[in-house]
PDB file of C-alpha atoms in Angstrom:
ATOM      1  CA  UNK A   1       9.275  21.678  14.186  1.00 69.00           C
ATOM      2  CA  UNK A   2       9.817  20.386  10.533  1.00 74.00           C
ATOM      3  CA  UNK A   3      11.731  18.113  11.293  1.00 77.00           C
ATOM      4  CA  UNK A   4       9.069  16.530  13.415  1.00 76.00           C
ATOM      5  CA  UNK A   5       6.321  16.981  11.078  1.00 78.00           C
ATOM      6  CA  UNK A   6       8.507  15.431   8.335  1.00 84.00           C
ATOM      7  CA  UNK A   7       9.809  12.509  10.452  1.00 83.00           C
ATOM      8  CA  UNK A   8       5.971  11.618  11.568  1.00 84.00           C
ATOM      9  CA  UNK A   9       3.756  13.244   9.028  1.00 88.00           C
ATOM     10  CA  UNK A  10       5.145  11.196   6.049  1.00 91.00           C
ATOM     11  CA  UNK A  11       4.416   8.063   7.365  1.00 93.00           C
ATOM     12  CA  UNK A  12       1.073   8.578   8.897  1.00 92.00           C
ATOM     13  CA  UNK A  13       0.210  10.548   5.911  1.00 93.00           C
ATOM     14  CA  UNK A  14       1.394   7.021   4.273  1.00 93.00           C
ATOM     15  CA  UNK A  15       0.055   4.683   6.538  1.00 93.00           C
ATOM     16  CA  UNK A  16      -3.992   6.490   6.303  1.00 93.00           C
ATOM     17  CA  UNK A  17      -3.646   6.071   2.454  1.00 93.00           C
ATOM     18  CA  UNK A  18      -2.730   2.684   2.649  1.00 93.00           C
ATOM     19  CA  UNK A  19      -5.386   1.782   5.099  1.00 90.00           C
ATOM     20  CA  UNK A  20      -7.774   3.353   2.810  1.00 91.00           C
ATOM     21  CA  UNK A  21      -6.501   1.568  -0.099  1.00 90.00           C
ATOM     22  CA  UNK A  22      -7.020  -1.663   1.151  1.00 88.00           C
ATOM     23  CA  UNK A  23     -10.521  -1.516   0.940  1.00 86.00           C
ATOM     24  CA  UNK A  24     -10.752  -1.157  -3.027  1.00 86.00           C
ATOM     25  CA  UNK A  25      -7.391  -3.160  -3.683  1.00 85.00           C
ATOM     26  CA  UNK A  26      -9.114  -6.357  -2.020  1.00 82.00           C
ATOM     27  CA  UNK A  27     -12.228  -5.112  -3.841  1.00 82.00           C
ATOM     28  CA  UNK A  28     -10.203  -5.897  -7.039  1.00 77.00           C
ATOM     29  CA  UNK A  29      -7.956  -8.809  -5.789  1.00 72.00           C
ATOM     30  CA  UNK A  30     -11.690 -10.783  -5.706  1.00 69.00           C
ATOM     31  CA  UNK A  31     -11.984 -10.481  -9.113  1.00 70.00           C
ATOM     32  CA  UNK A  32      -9.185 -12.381 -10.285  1.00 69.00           C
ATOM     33  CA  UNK A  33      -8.391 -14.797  -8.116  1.00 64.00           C
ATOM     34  CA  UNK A  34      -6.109 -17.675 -10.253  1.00 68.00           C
ATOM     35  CA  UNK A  35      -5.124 -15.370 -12.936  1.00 69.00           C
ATOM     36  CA  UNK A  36      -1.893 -14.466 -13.889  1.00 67.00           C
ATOM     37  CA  UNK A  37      -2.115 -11.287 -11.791  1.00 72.00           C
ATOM     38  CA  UNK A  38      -3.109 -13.193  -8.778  1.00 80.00           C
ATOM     39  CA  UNK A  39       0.209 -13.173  -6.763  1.00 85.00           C
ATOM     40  CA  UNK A  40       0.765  -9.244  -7.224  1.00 86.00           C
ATOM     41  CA  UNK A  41      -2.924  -8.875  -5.818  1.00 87.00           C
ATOM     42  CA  UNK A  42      -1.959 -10.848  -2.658  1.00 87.00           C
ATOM     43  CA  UNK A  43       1.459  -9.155  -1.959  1.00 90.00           C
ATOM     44  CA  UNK A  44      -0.362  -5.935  -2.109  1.00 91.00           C
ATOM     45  CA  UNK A  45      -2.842  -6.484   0.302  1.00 91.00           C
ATOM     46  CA  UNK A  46      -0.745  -8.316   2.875  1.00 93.00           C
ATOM     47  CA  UNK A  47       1.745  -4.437   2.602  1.00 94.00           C
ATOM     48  CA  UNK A  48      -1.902  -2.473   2.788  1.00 93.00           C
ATOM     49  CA  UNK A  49      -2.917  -4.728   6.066  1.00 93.00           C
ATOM     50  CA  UNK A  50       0.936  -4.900   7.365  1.00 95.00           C
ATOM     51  CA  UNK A  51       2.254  -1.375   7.034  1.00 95.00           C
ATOM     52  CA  UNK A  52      -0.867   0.718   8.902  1.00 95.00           C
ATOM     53  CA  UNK A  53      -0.894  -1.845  11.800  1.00 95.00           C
ATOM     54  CA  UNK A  54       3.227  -1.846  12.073  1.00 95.00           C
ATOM     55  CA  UNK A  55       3.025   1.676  11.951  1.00 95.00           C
ATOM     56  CA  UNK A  56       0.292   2.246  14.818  1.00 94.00           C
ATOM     57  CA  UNK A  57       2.101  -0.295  16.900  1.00 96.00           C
ATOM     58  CA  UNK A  58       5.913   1.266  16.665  1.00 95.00           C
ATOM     59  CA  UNK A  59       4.203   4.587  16.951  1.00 94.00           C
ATOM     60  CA  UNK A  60       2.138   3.825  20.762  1.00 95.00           C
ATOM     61  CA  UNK A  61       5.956   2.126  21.660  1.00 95.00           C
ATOM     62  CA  UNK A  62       7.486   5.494  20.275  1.00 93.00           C
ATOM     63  CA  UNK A  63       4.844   7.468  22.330  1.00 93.00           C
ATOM     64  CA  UNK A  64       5.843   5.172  25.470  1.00 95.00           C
ATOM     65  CA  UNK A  65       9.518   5.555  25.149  1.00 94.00           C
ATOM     66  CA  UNK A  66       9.045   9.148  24.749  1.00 92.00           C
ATOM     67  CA  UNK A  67       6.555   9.699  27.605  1.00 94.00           C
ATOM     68  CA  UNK A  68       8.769   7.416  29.819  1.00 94.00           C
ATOM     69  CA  UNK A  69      12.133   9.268  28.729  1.00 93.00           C
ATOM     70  CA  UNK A  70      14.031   5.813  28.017  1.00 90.00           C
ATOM     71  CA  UNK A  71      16.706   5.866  25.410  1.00 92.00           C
ATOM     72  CA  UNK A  72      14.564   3.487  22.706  1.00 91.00           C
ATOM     73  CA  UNK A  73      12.905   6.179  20.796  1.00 89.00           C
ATOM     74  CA  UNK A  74      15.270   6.663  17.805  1.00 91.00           C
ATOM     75  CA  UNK A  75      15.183   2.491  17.708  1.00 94.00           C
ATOM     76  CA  UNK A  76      11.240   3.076  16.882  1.00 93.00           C
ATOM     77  CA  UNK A  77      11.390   5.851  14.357  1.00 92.00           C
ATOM     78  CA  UNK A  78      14.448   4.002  12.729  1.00 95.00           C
ATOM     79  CA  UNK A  79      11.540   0.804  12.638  1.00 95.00           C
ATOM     80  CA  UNK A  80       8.925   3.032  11.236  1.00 95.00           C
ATOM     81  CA  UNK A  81      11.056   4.428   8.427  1.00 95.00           C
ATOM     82  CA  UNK A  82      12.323   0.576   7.761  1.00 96.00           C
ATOM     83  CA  UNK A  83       8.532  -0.177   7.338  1.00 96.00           C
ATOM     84  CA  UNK A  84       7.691   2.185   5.171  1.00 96.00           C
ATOM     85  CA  UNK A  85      10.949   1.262   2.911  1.00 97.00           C
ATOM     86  CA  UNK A  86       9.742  -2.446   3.094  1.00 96.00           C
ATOM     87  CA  UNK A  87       5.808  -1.185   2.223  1.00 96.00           C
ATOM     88  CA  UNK A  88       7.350   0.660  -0.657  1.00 96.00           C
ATOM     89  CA  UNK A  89       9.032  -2.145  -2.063  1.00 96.00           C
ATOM     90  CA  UNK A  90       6.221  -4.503  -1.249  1.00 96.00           C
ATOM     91  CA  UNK A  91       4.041  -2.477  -3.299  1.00 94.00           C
ATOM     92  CA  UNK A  92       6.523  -1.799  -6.332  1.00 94.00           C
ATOM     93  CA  UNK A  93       6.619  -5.820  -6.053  1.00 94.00           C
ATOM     94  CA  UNK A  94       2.868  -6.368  -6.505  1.00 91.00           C
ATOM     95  CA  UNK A  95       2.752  -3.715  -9.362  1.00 89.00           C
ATOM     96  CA  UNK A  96       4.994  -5.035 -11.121  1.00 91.00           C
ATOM     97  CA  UNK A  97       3.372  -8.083 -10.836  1.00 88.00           C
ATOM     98  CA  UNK A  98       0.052  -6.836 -12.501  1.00 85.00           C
ATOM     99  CA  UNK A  99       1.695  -4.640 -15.237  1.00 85.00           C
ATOM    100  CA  UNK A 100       0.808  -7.142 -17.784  1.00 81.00           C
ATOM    101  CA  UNK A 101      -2.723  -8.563 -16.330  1.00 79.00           C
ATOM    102  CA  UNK A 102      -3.589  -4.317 -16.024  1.00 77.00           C
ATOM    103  CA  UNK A 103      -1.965  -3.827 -19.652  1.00 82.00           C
ATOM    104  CA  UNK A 104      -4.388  -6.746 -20.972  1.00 78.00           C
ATOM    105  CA  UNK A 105      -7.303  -5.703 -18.954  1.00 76.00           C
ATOM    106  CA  UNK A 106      -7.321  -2.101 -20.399  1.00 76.00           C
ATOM    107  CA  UNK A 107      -7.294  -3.487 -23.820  1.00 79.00           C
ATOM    108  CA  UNK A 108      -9.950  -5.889 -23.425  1.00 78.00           C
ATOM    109  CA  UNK A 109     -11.681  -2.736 -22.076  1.00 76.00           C
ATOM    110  CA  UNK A 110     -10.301  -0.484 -25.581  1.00 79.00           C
ATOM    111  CA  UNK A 111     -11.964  -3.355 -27.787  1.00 79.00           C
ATOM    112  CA  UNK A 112     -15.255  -3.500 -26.405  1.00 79.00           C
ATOM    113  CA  UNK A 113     -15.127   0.507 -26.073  1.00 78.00           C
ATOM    114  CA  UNK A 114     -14.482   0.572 -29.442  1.00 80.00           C
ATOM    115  CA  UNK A 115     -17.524  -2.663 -30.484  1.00 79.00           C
ATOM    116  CA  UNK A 116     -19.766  -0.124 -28.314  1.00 69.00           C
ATOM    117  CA  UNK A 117     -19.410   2.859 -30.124  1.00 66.00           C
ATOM    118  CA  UNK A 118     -20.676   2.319 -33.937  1.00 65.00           C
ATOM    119  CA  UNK A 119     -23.896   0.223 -31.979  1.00 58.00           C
ATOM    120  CA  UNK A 120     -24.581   3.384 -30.182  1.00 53.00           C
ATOM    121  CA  UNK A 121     -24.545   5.609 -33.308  1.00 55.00           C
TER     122      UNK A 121
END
């Protein structure tokens, strides 16, 4: 039984928080399209669109092999894992990519914080 949940529950578990990711991640990707952060932004949403839809279509051919007893079900959750390996790296990829644009942002956002304060006092 833990085995199961382990071997399916990660990556759904992974594959629903991606999927509701994407929605705020492209959210942010609109904001600076051309800047030097640009290319991270675009490698992460192609992983947040990719991953969930690899994952629910090796899943259904998972369920199929399984339902139809052939031999091709270890070939699937072998695929899913490999996804999730590839999302993970995808994703390490694109943050690494915006360290510096996020580093810059969040002190562009520490200086005005900072210019706000004394006007407000």
């Amino acid at each position: 039984m833990w085995r199961g949940l382990i071997v399916h529950g990660i990556p759904l578990a992974i594959a629903i928080g991606a999927a509701l990711l994407l929605l705020p991640w492209i959210m942010g990707a609109s904001a600076i399209q051309g800047d030097a952060g640009s290319q991270g932004y675009t490698v992460g949403m192609a992983a947040l669109f990719l991953y969930p839809a690899a994952y629910q279509i090796l899943i259904i051919a998972w369920g199929i092999c399984r339902w139809r007893q052939w031999s091709l079900q270890r070939v699937f959750l072998q695929l899913i894992w490999l996804s999730l390996l590839l999302f993970a790296g995808a994703m390490s990829y694109a943050v690494v990519q915006l360290q510096d644009y996020l580093l810059a942002t969040a002190d562009q956002v520490d200086a005005i914080a900072q210019i706000a304060v004394p006007l407000g006092a």
